[in-house]
Each structure stands twice: as structure tokens, then as C-alpha cells.
Amino acid sequence: DGGITQSPKYLFRKEGQNVTLSCEQNLNHDAMYWYRQDPGQGLRLIYYSQIVNDFQKGDIAEGYSVSREKKESFPLTVTSAQKNPTAFYLCASSMYGQGQQYFGPGTRLTVT
Amino acid sequence: DQQVKQNSPSLSVQEGRISILNCDYTNSMFDYFLWYKKYPAEGPTFLISISSIKDKNEDGRFTVFLNKSAKHLSLHIVPSQPGDSAVYFCAASAYGNKLVFGAGTILRVKS
């Protein structure tokens, strides 16, 4: 039963705390991505990784960090430097060089 | 600089009629286009795609049309069903690279 899992579904944190969002895939995909969705703004790319131990900044990387130590895993850390962290975060994966991406169910992060 | 634009934030259609969702792009290097459907609090699911060598692709009730000269694509859903009510995102990529998404269009199908 292949797919992408994100945990937890809902996450609450106090302002000033770092928080790490989990993303795991068992599709044997090379590339993984993190997006953020805000109302009326579609999906904006935070970071992406095309191979293990390598990743690139997307359009809105400030205040975020990632790692890609394993092909299956691409955790995203939302740091205290991110000014507006409350959002819906989506992880996706794809075969390298192929346009279609498969998405996880998302994590709703609320920071107060 | 929005490379992919969905100019209609929302669309309301009667059940059984055709839904037409539109998308415009500015980057002539885009060679692959996709439509995703998204329900609230869920991840987007892939609907249909088209490569730039085609001008039409059909899958059941869903058809995507590509007009390269106008840099425009559209998604037709016929007949529309209440379960089609969701947010639809248009996306594009160049040479298999990262996707660029539009802002989405909310489709409401009234029964």
C-alpha cells in the first residue's frame, strides 16, 4: 500500500518554538517537496530535494529548514524565524524528471 | 511574478451541466501541464495532465485542452456532479522540473 504519510494531522505550538513536520514516502520516488497553502494563494514551494543529501530552496524558504538523509524521508522544520508559520503544509514526491507529483494528506500547523 | 494564473477564484455550475476551468501561463518553456483537485484539509489529488505536444487529453468526464499559441489551458468537466465541488489547481513544469501552481479555482456544483 504505497503512499505518502504526513504526521501529525494537526499541530499546535507556541510562538518562538521550532517544530518539525514529518513526511515519509514508500513510493521509491527520488524527489520530494514541501509546500505551504494559505487561503487564496495556492501552493507555494518551500524546499525540494531531488536526491538524498541534497536539497534546494523554493520560493519561500526563509524561516524553514529541511534534511534528506534517507530517500524515504524529508522532514521540514519550521523555525522561530518564520514570521507567519500558521498554515497548511503539504509534502509531495515524484520520480526524478517527471512532472506529476503525489501529495500527502497535509499537516495543519497553528502557532499562537 | 505569477507564471501560472487562474483568474477565476470561484465558479458555480448546475449539476449535469459543463464546468470549464481556465488557466493561463507566461513561461513558454513549460512543456507539461496538470490539473489537481483538492478537498479542504486534504492533499491535492492528480486529475489529468497534458504534454505540450498535444492539444487535448481526455479521461472520462474530464478533458484538458491546451492552446500553446495563447498560453492557455482549460479543464472541462461534463457532466458536473456535486462530488466535483472542490478547489482545482492548474500546474505546469518545464523539462520535468518543479511544478508551478496557480492560485486555484473553487468549483461549486449545485444539485
mmCIF file of C-alpha atoms in Angstrom:
data_model
loop_
_atom_site.group_PDB
_atom_site.id
_atom_site.type_symbol
_atom_site.label_atom_id
_atom_site.label_comp_id
_atom_site.label_asym_id
_atom_site.label_seq_id
_atom_site.Cartn_x
_atom_site.Cartn_y
_atom_site.Cartn_z
ATOM 1 C CA ASP A 1 0.000 0.000 0.000
ATOM 2 C CA GLY A 2 2.214 2.780 -1.321
ATOM 3 C CA GLY A 3 1.804 6.406 -0.497
ATOM 4 C CA ILE A 4 2.929 9.486 1.367
ATOM 5 C CA THR A 5 2.283 9.960 5.048
ATOM 6 C CA GLN A 6 2.453 13.183 6.995
ATOM 7 C CA SER A 7 2.191 13.394 10.734
ATOM 8 C CA PRO A 8 0.596 14.729 12.718
ATOM 9 C CA LYS A 9 -2.598 15.909 11.023
ATOM 10 C CA TYR A 10 -2.914 18.874 13.403
ATOM 11 C CA LEU A 11 -0.091 20.538 15.315
ATOM 12 C CA PHE A 12 -0.196 23.374 17.822
ATOM 13 C CA ARG A 13 2.842 25.292 19.014
ATOM 14 C CA LYS A 14 3.645 28.398 20.978
ATOM 15 C CA GLU A 15 5.341 31.281 19.237
ATOM 16 C CA GLY A 16 9.131 31.084 19.461
ATOM 17 C CA GLN A 17 9.304 27.297 19.354
ATOM 18 C CA ASN A 18 10.760 25.288 16.492
ATOM 19 C CA VAL A 19 8.574 22.476 15.204
ATOM 20 C CA THR A 20 9.335 19.591 12.824
ATOM 21 C CA LEU A 21 6.786 18.171 10.407
ATOM 22 C CA SER A 22 7.223 14.610 9.280
ATOM 23 C CA CYS A 23 6.943 13.314 5.692
ATOM 24 C CA GLU A 24 7.570 9.715 4.665
ATOM 25 C CA GLN A 25 7.032 8.014 1.305
ATOM 26 C CA ASN A 26 7.281 4.390 0.226
ATOM 27 C CA LEU A 27 6.837 5.026 -3.494
ATOM 28 C CA ASN A 28 10.584 4.811 -4.152
ATOM 29 C CA HIS A 29 10.441 8.347 -5.524
ATOM 30 C CA ASP A 30 13.650 10.288 -5.936
ATOM 31 C CA ALA A 31 12.272 13.784 -5.465
ATOM 32 C CA MET A 32 10.385 15.225 -2.525
ATOM 33 C CA TYR A 33 8.817 18.629 -1.970
ATOM 34 C CA TRP A 34 7.322 20.831 0.744
ATOM 35 C CA TYR A 35 4.562 23.303 0.000
ATOM 36 C CA ARG A 36 2.608 25.734 2.060
ATOM 37 C CA GLN A 37 -1.016 26.598 1.354
ATOM 38 C CA ASP A 38 -2.638 29.794 2.554
ATOM 39 C CA PRO A 39 -6.190 30.857 1.685
ATOM 40 C CA GLY A 40 -6.394 32.272 -1.840
ATOM 41 C CA GLN A 41 -2.693 31.778 -2.549
ATOM 42 C CA GLY A 42 -2.486 28.295 -3.919
ATOM 43 C CA LEU A 43 0.553 26.143 -3.218
ATOM 44 C CA ARG A 44 3.897 27.800 -2.667
ATOM 45 C CA LEU A 45 7.126 25.789 -2.770
ATOM 46 C CA ILE A 46 9.256 25.911 0.374
ATOM 47 C CA TYR A 47 12.042 23.389 -0.296
ATOM 48 C CA TYR A 48 12.626 20.454 -2.599
ATOM 49 C CA SER A 49 15.080 17.617 -2.860
ATOM 50 C CA GLN A 50 15.869 15.621 -5.979
ATOM 51 C CA ILE A 51 18.326 13.166 -4.408
ATOM 52 C CA VAL A 52 19.421 12.094 -0.961
ATOM 53 C CA ASN A 53 21.678 14.541 0.891
ATOM 54 C CA ASP A 54 20.809 17.371 -1.478
ATOM 55 C CA PHE A 55 18.042 19.965 -1.401
ATOM 56 C CA GLN A 56 17.231 23.377 -2.859
ATOM 57 C CA LYS A 57 15.303 26.392 -1.664
ATOM 58 C CA GLY A 58 11.944 27.045 -3.190
ATOM 59 C CA ASP A 59 10.120 30.344 -3.420
ATOM 60 C CA ILE A 60 9.526 30.893 0.303
ATOM 61 C CA ALA A 61 12.371 29.117 2.154
ATOM 62 C CA GLU A 62 13.061 31.804 4.758
ATOM 63 C CA GLY A 63 12.369 30.559 8.280
ATOM 64 C CA TYR A 64 12.339 26.893 7.258
ATOM 65 C CA SER A 65 14.942 24.122 7.152
ATOM 66 C CA VAL A 66 14.958 20.566 5.783
ATOM 67 C CA SER A 67 17.109 17.451 5.667
ATOM 68 C CA ARG A 68 17.194 14.470 3.313
ATOM 69 C CA GLU A 69 19.235 11.759 4.984
ATOM 70 C CA LYS A 70 17.102 8.942 3.606
ATOM 71 C CA LYS A 71 15.277 8.562 0.302
ATOM 72 C CA GLU A 72 12.009 7.885 2.124
ATOM 73 C CA SER A 73 12.042 10.839 4.492
ATOM 74 C CA PHE A 74 12.041 14.625 4.095
ATOM 75 C CA PRO A 75 11.259 16.382 7.407
ATOM 76 C CA LEU A 76 10.539 20.107 7.484
ATOM 77 C CA THR A 77 11.448 22.274 10.465
ATOM 78 C CA VAL A 78 9.523 25.489 10.948
ATOM 79 C CA THR A 79 11.827 27.735 12.945
ATOM 80 C CA SER A 80 11.007 30.668 15.186
ATOM 81 C CA ALA A 81 12.334 32.914 12.406
ATOM 82 C CA GLN A 82 9.291 32.162 10.246
ATOM 83 C CA LYS A 83 7.080 35.200 10.724
ATOM 84 C CA ASN A 84 3.726 33.652 9.783
ATOM 85 C CA PRO A 85 4.006 29.916 10.408
ATOM 86 C CA THR A 86 0.308 29.149 10.788
ATOM 87 C CA ALA A 87 -0.665 27.377 7.565
ATOM 88 C CA PHE A 88 -1.495 24.065 5.918
ATOM 89 C CA TYR A 89 1.706 22.225 4.954
ATOM 90 C CA LEU A 90 1.803 19.686 2.142
ATOM 91 C CA CYS A 91 4.522 17.196 1.269
ATOM 92 C CA ALA A 92 4.793 15.645 -2.189
ATOM 93 C CA SER A 93 7.036 13.279 -4.100
ATOM 94 C CA SER A 94 7.771 12.373 -7.704
ATOM 95 C CA MET A 95 10.057 10.285 -9.836
ATOM 96 C CA TYR A 96 13.053 12.343 -10.860
ATOM 97 C CA GLY A 97 12.418 14.247 -14.067
ATOM 98 C CA GLN A 98 8.687 13.563 -14.103
ATOM 99 C CA GLY A 99 6.193 16.336 -13.649
ATOM 100 C CA GLN A 100 3.432 14.512 -11.768
ATOM 101 C CA GLN A 101 3.693 14.809 -8.021
ATOM 102 C CA TYR A 102 1.862 12.760 -5.419
ATOM 103 C CA PHE A 103 0.738 14.555 -2.286
ATOM 104 C CA GLY A 104 0.384 13.571 1.324
ATOM 105 C CA PRO A 105 -2.712 14.434 3.397
ATOM 106 C CA GLY A 106 -1.142 17.588 4.868
ATOM 107 C CA THR A 107 -0.432 18.964 8.352
ATOM 108 C CA ARG A 108 -2.317 21.949 9.747
ATOM 109 C CA LEU A 109 0.109 23.935 11.922
ATOM 110 C CA THR A 110 -1.247 26.563 14.283
ATOM 111 C CA VAL A 111 1.165 28.820 16.156
ATOM 112 C CA THR A 112 -0.180 31.083 18.888
ATOM 113 C CA ASP B 1 5.672 37.203 -10.924
ATOM 114 C CA GLN B 2 2.887 34.663 -11.321
ATOM 115 C CA GLN B 3 3.832 32.290 -14.112
ATOM 116 C CA VAL B 4 0.589 30.333 -13.814
ATOM 117 C CA LYS B 5 -2.654 32.213 -13.325
ATOM 118 C CA GLN B 6 -6.164 31.092 -12.577
ATOM 119 C CA ASN B 7 -8.117 34.291 -12.891
ATOM 120 C CA SER B 8 -11.455 32.984 -11.644
ATOM 121 C CA PRO B 9 -11.396 32.470 -7.863
ATOM 122 C CA SER B 10 -14.681 30.611 -7.983
ATOM 123 C CA LEU B 11 -17.206 29.027 -10.334
ATOM 124 C CA SER B 12 -20.748 27.837 -9.691
ATOM 125 C CA VAL B 13 -22.392 25.297 -12.011
ATOM 126 C CA GLN B 14 -25.644 23.365 -12.013
ATOM 127 C CA GLU B 15 -25.426 19.597 -11.693
ATOM 128 C CA GLY B 16 -25.362 17.923 -15.099
ATOM 129 C CA ARG B 17 -24.002 20.966 -16.912
ATOM 130 C CA ILE B 18 -20.455 21.561 -18.109
ATOM 131 C CA SER B 19 -17.804 23.108 -15.834
ATOM 132 C CA ILE B 20 -14.981 24.959 -17.566
ATOM 133 C CA LEU B 21 -11.956 25.964 -15.520
ATOM 134 C CA ASN B 22 -9.321 28.150 -17.110
ATOM 135 C CA CYS B 23 -5.606 28.647 -16.639
ATOM 136 C CA ASP B 24 -3.090 30.961 -18.312
ATOM 137 C CA TYR B 25 0.693 30.768 -18.218
ATOM 138 C CA THR B 26 3.506 33.068 -19.203
ATOM 139 C CA ASN B 27 6.578 30.810 -19.391
ATOM 140 C CA SER B 28 6.981 29.413 -22.914
ATOM 141 C CA MET B 29 9.393 26.767 -21.569
ATOM 142 C CA PHE B 30 6.557 24.912 -19.820
ATOM 143 C CA ASP B 31 6.031 21.592 -21.550
ATOM 144 C CA TYR B 32 3.823 19.647 -19.160
ATOM 145 C CA PHE B 33 0.579 20.751 -17.551
ATOM 146 C CA LEU B 34 -1.510 19.154 -14.840
ATOM 147 C CA TRP B 35 -4.787 19.640 -13.035
ATOM 148 C CA TYR B 36 -5.198 18.713 -9.386
ATOM 149 C CA LYS B 37 -8.351 18.553 -7.300
ATOM 150 C CA LYS B 38 -8.309 19.381 -3.599
ATOM 151 C CA TYR B 39 -10.838 18.981 -0.831
ATOM 152 C CA PRO B 40 -10.493 21.035 2.379
ATOM 153 C CA ALA B 41 -7.870 19.748 4.837
ATOM 154 C CA GLU B 42 -6.659 17.107 2.356
ATOM 155 C CA GLY B 43 -3.767 16.844 -0.061
ATOM 156 C CA PRO B 44 -4.364 17.534 -3.766
ATOM 157 C CA THR B 45 -5.082 14.541 -5.959
ATOM 158 C CA PHE B 46 -3.971 14.311 -9.565
ATOM 159 C CA LEU B 47 -6.762 14.570 -12.136
ATOM 160 C CA ILE B 48 -5.372 14.805 -15.628
ATOM 161 C CA SER B 49 -2.317 16.049 -17.493
ATOM 162 C CA ILE B 50 -1.239 17.076 -20.965
ATOM 163 C CA SER B 51 2.131 17.477 -22.619
ATOM 164 C CA SER B 52 2.888 20.323 -24.949
ATOM 165 C CA ILE B 53 2.948 18.030 -27.991
ATOM 166 C CA LYS B 54 -0.812 17.521 -27.643
ATOM 167 C CA ASP B 55 -3.735 19.902 -27.684
ATOM 168 C CA LYS B 56 -6.298 17.671 -25.998
ATOM 169 C CA ASN B 57 -6.386 14.871 -23.471
ATOM 170 C CA GLU B 58 -9.481 13.087 -22.264
ATOM 171 C CA ASP B 59 -10.172 10.857 -19.272
ATOM 172 C CA GLY B 60 -13.801 10.002 -18.648
ATOM 173 C CA ARG B 61 -15.717 13.141 -17.714
ATOM 174 C CA PHE B 62 -12.527 15.236 -17.701
ATOM 175 C CA THR B 63 -10.920 16.812 -20.761
ATOM 176 C CA VAL B 64 -7.989 19.188 -20.809
ATOM 177 C CA PHE B 65 -7.396 21.482 -23.772
ATOM 178 C CA LEU B 66 -4.090 23.216 -24.455
ATOM 179 C CA ASN B 67 -3.690 26.266 -26.697
ATOM 180 C CA LYS B 68 0.054 26.886 -26.866
ATOM 181 C CA SER B 69 -0.150 29.991 -29.002
ATOM 182 C CA ALA B 70 -2.444 31.615 -26.445
ATOM 183 C CA LYS B 71 -0.589 30.046 -23.490
ATOM 184 C CA HIS B 72 -3.922 28.883 -22.192
ATOM 185 C CA LEU B 73 -5.336 25.622 -20.957
ATOM 186 C CA SER B 74 -8.754 24.649 -19.754
ATOM 187 C CA LEU B 75 -10.335 21.773 -17.892
ATOM 188 C CA HIS B 76 -13.809 20.660 -18.945
ATOM 189 C CA ILE B 77 -15.919 18.513 -16.651
ATOM 190 C CA VAL B 78 -19.057 17.089 -18.190
ATOM 191 C CA PRO B 79 -21.479 16.277 -16.755
ATOM 192 C CA SER B 80 -20.679 18.047 -13.494
ATOM 193 C CA GLN B 81 -21.595 16.244 -10.287
ATOM 194 C CA PRO B 82 -21.947 17.526 -6.700
ATOM 195 C CA GLY B 83 -18.888 15.448 -5.734
ATOM 196 C CA ASP B 84 -16.831 17.551 -8.123
ATOM 197 C CA SER B 85 -17.157 20.510 -5.742
ATOM 198 C CA ALA B 86 -13.583 21.237 -4.680
ATOM 199 C CA VAL B 87 -10.648 23.529 -5.372
ATOM 200 C CA TYR B 88 -8.959 22.896 -8.720
ATOM 201 C CA PHE B 89 -5.313 23.789 -9.225
ATOM 202 C CA CYS B 90 -3.583 24.153 -12.533
ATOM 203 C CA ALA B 91 0.169 23.403 -12.528
ATOM 204 C CA ALA B 92 2.979 23.498 -15.071
ATOM 205 C CA SER B 93 6.555 22.321 -15.342
ATOM 206 C CA ALA B 94 9.480 22.679 -17.724
ATOM 207 C CA TYR B 95 11.569 19.593 -18.586
ATOM 208 C CA GLY B 96 10.353 17.609 -15.592
ATOM 209 C CA ASN B 97 11.390 20.217 -13.086
ATOM 210 C CA LYS B 98 9.446 21.529 -10.135
ATOM 211 C CA LEU B 99 5.777 22.362 -10.593
ATOM 212 C CA VAL B 100 4.456 25.899 -10.583
ATOM 213 C CA PHE B 101 0.896 26.122 -9.306
ATOM 214 C CA GLY B 102 -1.891 28.565 -9.946
ATOM 215 C CA ALA B 103 -3.889 30.026 -7.047
ATOM 216 C CA GLY B 104 -6.790 27.650 -7.590
ATOM 217 C CA THR B 105 -10.462 27.928 -8.547
ATOM 218 C CA ILE B 106 -13.248 26.886 -6.181
ATOM 219 C CA LEU B 107 -15.863 24.894 -8.074
ATOM 220 C CA ARG B 108 -19.339 24.544 -6.600
ATOM 221 C CA VAL B 109 -21.734 22.159 -8.309
ATOM 222 C CA LYS B 110 -25.321 22.779 -7.247
ATOM 223 C CA SER B 111 -27.829 19.938 -7.199
#
